[in-house]
Amino acid sequence: MQVVLNPEHLSQADYDVAERLRSEWCVQVTGTVRKRPEGSENPALATGDVEVMAESVTALNQSLTPPFYITDDVHADESLRLRYRYLDLRRPAMQENLRLRHQVVKYIRDYLDGHGFLEIETPILIKSTPEGARDFLVPSRMQPGSFYALPQSPQQLKQLLMVSGVERYFQIARCFRDEDLRADRQPEFTQLDLEMSFVNESDVLTLIEGLYAGIVRELTPKFKVKTPFPYLTYADAMARYGSDKPDLRYGLEMADVSDLAAETEFRVFHGILDRGGIIKAMAVPGQGGLSGSDMRRMEEVAKEFGAGGMSHVRLTGEGPAGTLAEEDALLSPGLRMPIEWVIRLAERAGANRGDLIILMAGSPKLANQWLASMRSYLAERLELADPHTLAFAFVTDFPMFEWDDDAHRWDSTHHPFTAPASGHEEMLDGDDLANIPSRAYDLVCNGSELASGSIRIHQRELQEKIFGILGYTPEQVQERFGHILEAFDYGAPPHGGIAPGIDRLVAILAGADSLREVIAFPKTQSGSDLLFGAPAAVDFSQLKDLGIRTVE
Ligand code: ASP
């Protein structure tokens, strides 16, 4: 609010104070609100039509000169912003992010309350709860040599609540995972943790669809959101988009064309096929937007990925692929094939005349990874993704297990408490473990995973079998999971749930490019809190109490 300091309306002492005021001081002003004189209104401000004629001014506190300007177009280094986070948070955009986050959490609470859920807190000091990451440990003073672990999620606790007859539980839960912080992760983050008894996949996902669509429509209506959210199986997502979190705002679908590639005499293709690889094709509409340097960049990236290689076919002219003539197809060197073959390729890839077809050869994993990253590169380059659309989708039927090459053992794709798809339990005794579908599902949006969950195992025998496949000895199972297996023995109901990440959702809704923009006091990439200077050394006496000696 603009304040007018007029010596005629102020005591001399107050006017002296007013003259000394500097930016960021904390002041108290008493006065009369009036319309601004004609022509001096500021339409950019919510209070731009009025001003206060000050009658008294008190300086409640002075301020040092801030290390950066407190405005939205701040160009301060992020570490400086985090070091002085309390000033950074004064910026209007950050205030807006805090407000949006509050509104999202409030919406979640109200929505779930309306659906009969109870919000229940679970402990932070707990025993290790494996979700695939390393634990943060807290040493016990009263039992030297023993440790608590901070929960990677309240997974087992929420399942125990189902055994307690809670039926519908949720919590805005802090989760802790000691991971090397890739790209945009935080060592502590917030999930909406949720669990329900007597449900199947569609009960959980319908509830979640209503929640997300409601949040967007109510709180950020500038985004378009389409309901019902489409469902894709994991296999379908990988085949069509090379990723289990595809951005569905645009097409750029891909197709396996290994059989067509086998018909060529191109040596690279045969080398890859002989090693169990695949060749996938992706059609890029209207190649006009792509320059020679784009193509070179794509080839370089393909090489970096260590995939077998990239080739391409350019189609000229206009109209459906079926009308192609010999001179309309420009094939990469090494690919000499008759026009009938090109037409079959174009039809399989969904390409029309005027399009470009990119062919990628490699192991299924590499070919998919490369084409998926190329999909996002091209979408950005050709501006295919509407920034005002939120394309939500559910990905289902994830595989139960994936082979960990480094550790030489099977890992759960989701986590060990996930149930196998019904009718596939017998496969757990066979050797085709990689192909057992599970009852796990994800919610994805614009290329990000927003939530993961599953229908759980609720019977001891099946749960023990899964632990066995994951390589736990019966003693380890008893030691680590004895409590939950015992609980299953007391009439545990069938149950399932999901855990949407709140930080990422708010970041997407706020249009923020990092989770740090929507967390009041975040950590840096190296896990540091620059404001408090954590992590930090502690007093020797504290370590002594805990019976701990540091070795390096
Ligand atoms: N606890 C799981 C996770 O944090 C989600 C779930 O299955 O509910 O990923």
XYZ file of C-alpha atoms and ligand atoms in Angstrom:
561
model
C 0.000 0.000 0.000
C 1.365 3.379 -0.926
C 1.847 5.633 2.109
C 1.965 9.424 1.794
C 4.207 11.108 4.336
C 3.191 14.740 4.521
C 4.929 16.926 7.149
C 1.661 18.771 7.739
C -0.028 15.618 9.030
C 2.878 14.234 11.061
C 4.640 15.271 14.250
C 8.240 16.381 13.739
C 9.520 13.247 15.510
C 7.474 10.969 13.236
C 8.546 12.887 10.192
C 12.199 12.409 11.219
C 11.548 8.667 11.459
C 9.842 8.709 8.088
C 12.800 10.409 6.488
C 15.173 7.716 7.705
C 13.071 4.773 6.470
C 14.884 2.359 4.168
C 13.767 -0.653 2.283
C 12.834 -3.743 4.342
C 12.398 -1.825 7.600
C 9.474 -2.988 9.679
C 7.201 0.022 10.295
C 3.836 0.796 11.781
C 1.758 3.471 10.114
C -1.533 4.917 11.270
C -3.493 7.088 8.914
C -6.472 7.514 6.654
C -7.080 5.527 3.509
C -8.121 7.689 0.583
C -8.491 7.445 -3.157
C -5.306 8.317 -4.999
C -5.379 11.598 -6.880
C -6.600 11.162 -10.443
C -3.836 9.965 -12.769
C -1.628 8.539 -10.025
C -3.400 5.154 -9.793
C -1.267 2.076 -10.321
C -3.299 -0.682 -11.998
C -0.412 -3.147 -11.459
C -1.095 -3.151 -7.719
C -4.117 -4.648 -5.971
C -4.133 -1.544 -3.759
C -3.202 0.754 -6.651
C -6.372 2.896 -6.450
C -5.835 4.008 -2.862
C -3.145 5.310 -0.522
C -2.733 6.009 3.177
C -2.215 9.556 4.420
C 0.099 8.829 7.354
C -0.720 10.424 10.719
C 1.935 8.571 12.715
C 4.959 6.478 11.768
C 6.866 4.162 14.107
C 9.966 2.233 13.093
C 9.432 -1.185 14.732
C 12.744 -2.468 13.462
C 15.462 -1.413 11.065
C 16.918 -3.615 8.344
C 20.414 -4.107 7.024
C 20.725 -3.707 3.285
C 19.543 -7.111 2.007
C 22.095 -9.166 0.047
C 19.768 -9.104 -2.969
C 16.774 -7.085 -4.056
C 13.527 -8.438 -2.679
C 11.661 -8.470 -5.971
C 10.423 -11.189 -8.266
C 12.919 -10.601 -11.032
C 15.735 -11.428 -8.648
C 18.867 -12.740 -10.340
C 20.651 -13.690 -7.147
C 22.598 -16.906 -7.070
C 20.468 -19.715 -5.630
C 22.942 -20.455 -2.848
C 22.641 -16.830 -1.701
C 18.858 -17.118 -1.807
C 19.009 -20.295 0.295
C 21.521 -18.803 2.738
C 19.068 -15.894 3.313
C 15.922 -17.922 2.729
C 13.870 -15.813 5.169
C 14.454 -12.833 2.851
C 13.969 -14.860 -0.313
C 10.572 -15.941 1.011
C 9.518 -12.293 1.251
C 9.423 -12.127 -2.551
C 5.835 -12.077 -3.851
C 6.353 -15.130 -6.094
C 7.614 -17.186 -3.151
C 4.712 -15.998 -0.973
C 2.418 -17.118 -3.768
C 4.084 -20.563 -3.846
C 3.665 -20.930 -0.093
C 0.011 -19.935 -0.373
C -0.616 -22.361 -3.240
C 1.002 -25.176 -1.294
C -1.199 -24.406 1.695
C -4.287 -24.393 -0.530
C -3.351 -27.723 -2.147
C -2.856 -29.376 1.242
C -6.090 -27.879 2.545
C -7.939 -29.129 -0.525
C -6.512 -32.618 0.015
C -7.546 -32.617 3.672
C -11.076 -31.428 2.931
C -11.512 -33.814 0.001
C -10.382 -36.868 1.941
C -12.350 -35.849 5.012
C -15.386 -35.720 2.742
C -14.620 -39.267 1.605
C -14.490 -40.699 5.122
C -10.721 -40.733 5.645
C -8.963 -40.294 8.984
C -5.720 -38.330 9.169
C -3.367 -40.285 11.424
C 0.207 -39.462 12.390
C 2.802 -42.208 12.408
C 6.241 -42.099 14.052
C 9.346 -40.520 12.559
C 11.704 -42.589 14.702
C 11.121 -46.073 13.451
C 12.848 -49.185 12.158
C 14.166 -49.394 8.616
C 11.279 -49.447 6.095
C 12.792 -50.439 2.750
C 11.446 -48.501 -0.251
C 14.556 -48.995 -2.341
C 16.750 -46.218 -0.926
C 19.295 -45.876 1.865
C 17.983 -45.000 5.335
C 18.839 -41.995 7.430
C 19.839 -43.399 10.807
C 19.400 -41.928 14.278
C 21.542 -43.433 17.041
C 19.823 -44.397 20.277
C 21.365 -43.016 23.485
C 19.400 -45.295 25.749
C 20.384 -48.382 23.815
C 23.924 -47.688 22.656
C 24.840 -49.357 19.383
C 21.173 -49.435 18.249
C 19.639 -47.134 15.686
C 16.297 -45.817 14.608
C 15.741 -45.195 10.925
C 13.740 -42.265 9.586
C 10.829 -43.620 7.502
C 11.353 -43.745 3.741
C 7.555 -43.727 3.807
C 4.939 -44.849 6.347
C 4.285 -47.920 4.161
C 4.222 -50.623 6.812
C 2.539 -48.369 9.361
C -0.352 -47.606 7.035
C -0.746 -51.289 6.279
C -0.805 -51.995 10.021
C -3.552 -49.368 10.356
C -5.593 -51.383 7.857
C -5.174 -54.412 10.111
C -6.419 -52.138 12.932
C -9.678 -51.607 11.081
C -9.085 -47.977 10.110
C -10.299 -48.647 6.533
C -9.467 -45.187 5.177
C -6.237 -43.533 6.327
C -4.236 -40.592 5.075
C -1.385 -38.445 6.254
C 0.592 -35.517 4.892
C 3.762 -37.459 5.581
C 7.401 -36.453 5.560
C 9.562 -39.140 3.958
C 13.330 -39.450 4.202
C 15.565 -41.131 1.640
C 19.339 -40.916 1.700
C 19.924 -40.969 -2.036
C 22.480 -39.306 -4.239
C 20.377 -36.374 -5.264
C 19.787 -36.751 -8.953
C 18.361 -33.741 -10.765
C 15.435 -32.513 -8.749
C 15.130 -34.579 -5.560
C 15.119 -33.696 -1.890
C 16.387 -35.946 0.925
C 13.217 -35.169 2.862
C 10.032 -34.684 0.932
C 6.301 -34.725 1.506
C 3.801 -37.296 0.322
C 0.090 -37.571 0.660
C 0.200 -41.091 2.068
C -3.070 -42.940 1.716
C -4.371 -46.459 2.276
C -7.804 -48.099 1.972
C -9.227 -51.504 2.868
C -11.460 -53.690 0.662
C -10.550 -51.883 -2.539
C -9.363 -52.682 -6.020
C -7.295 -50.556 -8.427
C -10.209 -48.577 -9.756
C -11.431 -47.574 -6.249
C -8.049 -46.011 -5.484
C -7.493 -44.442 -8.888
C -11.006 -43.002 -9.227
C -10.553 -41.310 -5.850
C -7.181 -39.919 -6.977
C -8.570 -38.700 -10.298
C -11.296 -36.775 -8.462
C -8.706 -35.270 -6.143
C -6.293 -34.094 -8.859
C -8.947 -32.869 -11.259
C -10.571 -31.024 -8.356
C -7.318 -29.387 -7.239
C -6.517 -28.155 -10.730
C -10.025 -26.919 -11.514
C -10.448 -25.204 -8.178
C -6.974 -23.812 -7.514
C -5.254 -23.364 -10.878
C -8.030 -23.115 -13.465
C -5.587 -21.708 -16.027
C -4.580 -25.333 -16.667
C -6.670 -27.561 -18.896
C -7.298 -31.012 -17.478
C -9.245 -33.753 -19.207
C -11.195 -36.418 -17.345
C -11.417 -39.366 -17.232
C -7.646 -39.821 -17.050
C -6.527 -42.393 -19.630
C -5.134 -45.756 -18.493
C -2.028 -47.235 -20.094
C -0.385 -50.512 -19.187
C 3.328 -50.375 -18.464
C 4.009 -52.527 -21.546
C 1.940 -50.214 -23.723
C 3.644 -47.086 -22.347
C 7.094 -48.535 -23.024
C 6.132 -49.708 -26.511
C 4.504 -46.452 -27.578
C 6.547 -43.861 -25.699
C 9.711 -45.672 -24.544
C 8.990 -44.456 -21.002
C 6.771 -45.356 -18.064
C 6.030 -41.674 -17.487
C 5.188 -40.404 -20.944
C 4.244 -36.821 -21.692
C 0.859 -37.259 -23.372
C 0.396 -33.652 -24.454
C 1.714 -34.647 -27.866
C 1.930 -37.724 -30.084
C 5.412 -38.655 -31.327
C 4.611 -42.314 -30.754
C 7.056 -45.053 -31.623
C 6.715 -48.561 -33.001
C 8.875 -51.671 -32.978
C 9.983 -52.287 -36.576
C 12.581 -54.985 -35.887
C 10.945 -57.294 -38.451
C 11.152 -54.634 -41.177
C 14.723 -53.796 -40.212
C 15.619 -57.480 -40.566
C 14.645 -57.287 -44.248
C 17.323 -54.668 -44.963
C 20.961 -55.363 -45.657
C 22.018 -52.692 -43.194
C 24.807 -54.285 -41.168
C 24.253 -52.199 -38.027
C 20.645 -53.434 -37.769
C 21.648 -57.069 -38.111
C 24.411 -56.696 -35.542
C 21.901 -55.299 -33.047
C 19.197 -57.864 -33.834
C 21.702 -60.714 -33.433
C 22.511 -59.444 -29.959
C 18.833 -59.492 -28.924
C 18.292 -55.794 -29.630
C 15.388 -54.059 -31.332
C 14.839 -51.370 -33.922
C 12.168 -48.786 -33.162
C 10.786 -46.075 -35.383
C 9.349 -42.685 -34.441
C 7.578 -40.389 -36.874
C 8.235 -36.672 -36.551
C 5.459 -34.685 -38.197
C 6.360 -32.005 -40.752
C 10.143 -32.123 -40.757
C 10.302 -28.431 -41.706
C 11.130 -27.451 -38.153
C 14.242 -29.628 -37.986
C 17.568 -28.339 -39.247
C 20.666 -30.265 -40.286
C 22.227 -29.387 -36.956
C 19.227 -30.875 -35.118
C 19.809 -34.113 -36.983
C 23.525 -34.056 -36.170
C 22.762 -33.409 -32.517
C 20.361 -36.342 -32.447
C 22.978 -38.595 -34.003
C 25.537 -37.479 -31.436
C 23.153 -38.145 -28.564
C 22.394 -41.577 -30.010
C 26.127 -42.312 -29.976
C 26.485 -41.025 -26.405
C 23.729 -43.373 -25.332
C 25.888 -46.191 -26.656
C 22.962 -47.441 -28.701
C 23.690 -49.228 -31.949
C 22.909 -46.289 -34.140
C 20.374 -43.983 -35.611
C 19.172 -43.856 -39.186
C 16.360 -41.931 -40.737
C 14.015 -41.733 -43.659
C 12.716 -38.408 -44.934
C 9.418 -38.414 -46.776
C 8.685 -35.530 -49.129
C 5.395 -34.258 -50.525
C 1.987 -34.270 -48.923
C -0.717 -36.832 -48.241
C -0.862 -40.350 -46.856
C 2.156 -42.644 -46.909
C 0.419 -44.960 -49.382
C 0.872 -42.397 -52.154
C 4.690 -42.270 -51.848
C 6.717 -42.664 -55.008
C 10.362 -43.767 -55.321
C 11.708 -40.187 -55.455
C 9.735 -39.152 -52.326
C 11.839 -41.143 -49.879
C 15.313 -40.028 -48.849
C 16.970 -42.849 -46.953
C 20.037 -42.623 -44.695
C 23.230 -44.031 -46.171
C 23.310 -47.809 -45.852
C 19.514 -48.118 -46.045
C 18.706 -48.964 -49.655
C 15.193 -50.354 -49.777
C 12.357 -50.426 -52.320
C 9.493 -47.925 -51.951
C 7.080 -50.709 -50.903
C 9.239 -51.260 -47.843
C 9.295 -47.512 -47.088
C 5.491 -47.424 -47.323
C 5.191 -50.333 -44.890
C 7.644 -48.610 -42.546
C 5.753 -45.311 -42.775
C 2.418 -46.977 -42.106
C 3.779 -48.868 -39.133
C 5.346 -45.699 -37.718
C 2.187 -43.670 -38.383
C 4.086 -41.313 -40.720
C 2.620 -39.334 -43.589
C 4.327 -37.685 -46.515
C 6.335 -34.688 -45.362
C 7.339 -36.440 -42.125
C 10.642 -37.699 -40.882
C 11.021 -41.245 -39.568
C 13.793 -41.809 -37.044
C 15.019 -45.360 -36.630
C 16.859 -46.311 -33.492
C 18.706 -49.566 -32.980
C 19.896 -50.887 -29.646
C 19.065 -53.042 -26.657
C 15.375 -52.571 -25.762
C 16.406 -50.482 -22.748
C 18.741 -48.155 -24.659
C 16.532 -47.821 -27.724
C 13.623 -46.843 -25.472
C 15.641 -44.467 -23.308
C 17.097 -42.712 -26.304
C 13.837 -42.400 -28.192
C 12.085 -41.195 -25.024
C 14.636 -38.445 -24.492
C 14.487 -37.616 -28.193
C 10.721 -37.350 -27.859
C 11.069 -34.665 -25.205
C 13.835 -32.907 -27.128
C 11.729 -32.770 -30.297
C 8.603 -31.706 -28.443
C 10.486 -28.782 -26.988
C 12.256 -27.944 -30.241
C 9.018 -28.068 -32.254
C 6.912 -26.583 -29.433
C 4.494 -29.479 -29.428
C 3.611 -29.428 -25.716
C 0.915 -26.975 -24.640
C 2.203 -25.419 -21.396
C -1.381 -24.915 -20.211
C -2.429 -28.536 -20.456
C -1.946 -31.065 -17.679
C -2.125 -34.467 -19.366
C -2.703 -36.883 -16.487
C -2.701 -40.653 -17.040
C -2.540 -43.826 -14.986
C 0.123 -46.389 -15.821
C -0.790 -49.860 -14.575
C 0.424 -53.474 -14.609
C 4.048 -52.721 -13.777
C 6.203 -55.835 -13.656
C 6.573 -57.357 -10.167
C 10.362 -57.655 -10.339
C 13.342 -56.265 -12.167
C 16.776 -57.819 -12.295
C 19.510 -55.814 -10.601
C 22.595 -56.510 -12.678
C 25.030 -55.030 -10.165
C 23.681 -56.793 -7.094
C 22.822 -59.967 -9.057
C 19.397 -60.315 -7.568
C 15.738 -59.562 -8.186
C 14.374 -56.266 -6.930
C 10.758 -55.188 -6.540
C 9.796 -52.745 -9.264
C 7.551 -50.952 -6.756
C 8.168 -52.378 -3.281
C 7.992 -55.812 -1.644
C 4.438 -55.315 -0.344
C 2.916 -55.088 -3.828
C 0.591 -57.923 -4.846
C 1.083 -59.892 -8.071
C -1.712 -59.543 -10.640
C -4.392 -62.115 -9.865
C -4.011 -65.343 -11.760
C -0.224 -64.996 -11.929
C 0.665 -66.273 -8.438
C 1.869 -69.591 -9.824
C 4.529 -67.845 -11.896
C 6.247 -66.964 -8.612
C 7.445 -70.572 -8.495
C 8.734 -70.517 -12.097
C 11.748 -68.907 -13.716
C 9.980 -66.236 -15.774
C 10.007 -63.728 -12.917
C 10.644 -60.750 -15.202
C 7.236 -61.181 -16.805
C 4.987 -61.354 -13.758
C 2.610 -58.382 -13.808
C 1.936 -56.689 -10.481
C -0.954 -54.645 -9.136
C 1.198 -51.492 -8.974
C 0.131 -48.250 -10.611
C 1.496 -44.732 -11.134
C -0.126 -41.402 -11.823
C 1.887 -39.485 -14.416
C 1.509 -35.976 -15.778
C 3.402 -34.147 -18.530
C 6.364 -36.533 -18.304
C 6.638 -36.647 -14.490
C 5.613 -39.380 -12.096
C 3.289 -37.829 -9.520
C 2.211 -40.838 -7.486
C 2.917 -44.539 -7.038
C 0.913 -47.151 -5.274
C -0.404 -50.666 -5.405
C -2.856 -53.217 -4.147
C -0.925 -54.994 -1.396
C -0.296 -58.507 -0.256
C -2.310 -59.216 2.899
C -1.416 -62.829 3.574
C 1.709 -64.152 5.288
C 2.431 -66.993 2.908
C 2.501 -64.878 -0.238
C 4.462 -62.098 1.458
C 7.074 -64.597 2.690
C 7.407 -66.004 -0.808
C 8.106 -62.527 -2.220
C 10.739 -61.846 0.437
C 12.338 -65.174 -0.503
C 12.504 -64.191 -4.186
C 14.082 -60.877 -3.189
C 16.863 -62.855 -1.501
C 16.021 -62.421 2.200
C 16.801 -65.393 4.427
C 13.969 -66.534 6.763
C 15.966 -65.087 9.685
C 16.253 -61.689 7.972
C 12.554 -61.751 7.161
C 11.709 -62.491 10.776
C 14.072 -59.807 12.058
C 12.975 -57.052 9.637
C 9.377 -57.843 8.822
C 8.249 -60.187 11.597
C 5.845 -57.533 12.942
C 3.914 -57.063 9.695
C 3.791 -60.802 8.939
C 2.465 -61.411 12.431
C -0.179 -58.716 11.899
C -1.314 -60.455 8.690
C -2.031 -63.532 10.853
C -4.805 -61.643 12.638
C -7.374 -61.379 9.881
C -5.723 -58.604 7.817
C -8.220 -57.246 5.258
C -7.332 -56.868 1.576
C -6.035 -53.337 1.063
C -4.234 -50.954 -1.266
C -3.110 -47.371 -1.489
C -1.014 -44.761 -3.127
C 1.369 -41.966 -2.197
C 1.262 -38.813 -4.329
C 4.259 -36.499 -3.975
C 3.132 -33.069 -2.862
C 6.272 -31.092 -3.689
C 6.222 -32.005 -7.374
C 2.481 -31.429 -7.723
C 2.781 -27.941 -6.260
C 5.837 -27.233 -8.437
C 3.882 -28.160 -11.563
C 0.873 -26.076 -10.521
C 3.127 -23.132 -9.615
C 4.997 -23.410 -12.918
C 8.209 -23.697 -10.882
C 11.192 -25.348 -12.482
C 12.541 -26.828 -9.253
C 11.057 -28.432 -6.129
C 13.154 -25.981 -4.112
C 10.835 -23.174 -5.235
C 7.870 -24.715 -3.415
C 9.551 -25.938 -0.224
C 9.993 -23.269 2.440
C 13.401 -24.472 3.597
C 14.825 -26.909 1.045
C 18.207 -28.613 0.848
C 20.740 -28.173 -1.930
C 21.762 -30.847 -4.418
C 24.452 -32.000 -1.972
C 21.913 -32.285 0.866
C 23.026 -29.109 2.670
C 20.859 -26.650 4.499
C 22.679 -23.403 3.767
C 20.692 -21.378 6.275
C 21.480 -23.497 9.332
C 24.690 -24.892 7.936
C 23.529 -28.489 8.273
C 24.802 -31.163 8.273
C 27.416 -30.112 10.796
C 29.808 -31.525 13.354
C 28.419 -32.017 16.870
C 30.040 -31.719 20.277
C 32.298 -34.540 21.301
C 30.196 -34.989 24.443
C 27.070 -35.588 22.343
C 28.840 -38.343 20.462
C 30.136 -39.794 23.694
C 26.602 -40.001 25.102
C 25.660 -41.975 22.028
C 28.698 -44.228 22.238
C 29.821 -43.064 18.782
C 33.306 -42.265 17.530
C 33.851 -40.855 14.025
C 36.626 -42.563 12.148
C 37.387 -40.025 9.423
N 4.965 -46.091 -0.063
C 5.084 -46.050 -1.490
C 6.120 -45.016 -1.916
O 6.478 -44.169 -1.107
C 3.829 -45.676 -2.170
C 2.723 -46.641 -1.901
O 2.817 -47.780 -2.357
O 1.729 -46.230 -1.307
O 6.556 -45.021 -3.044
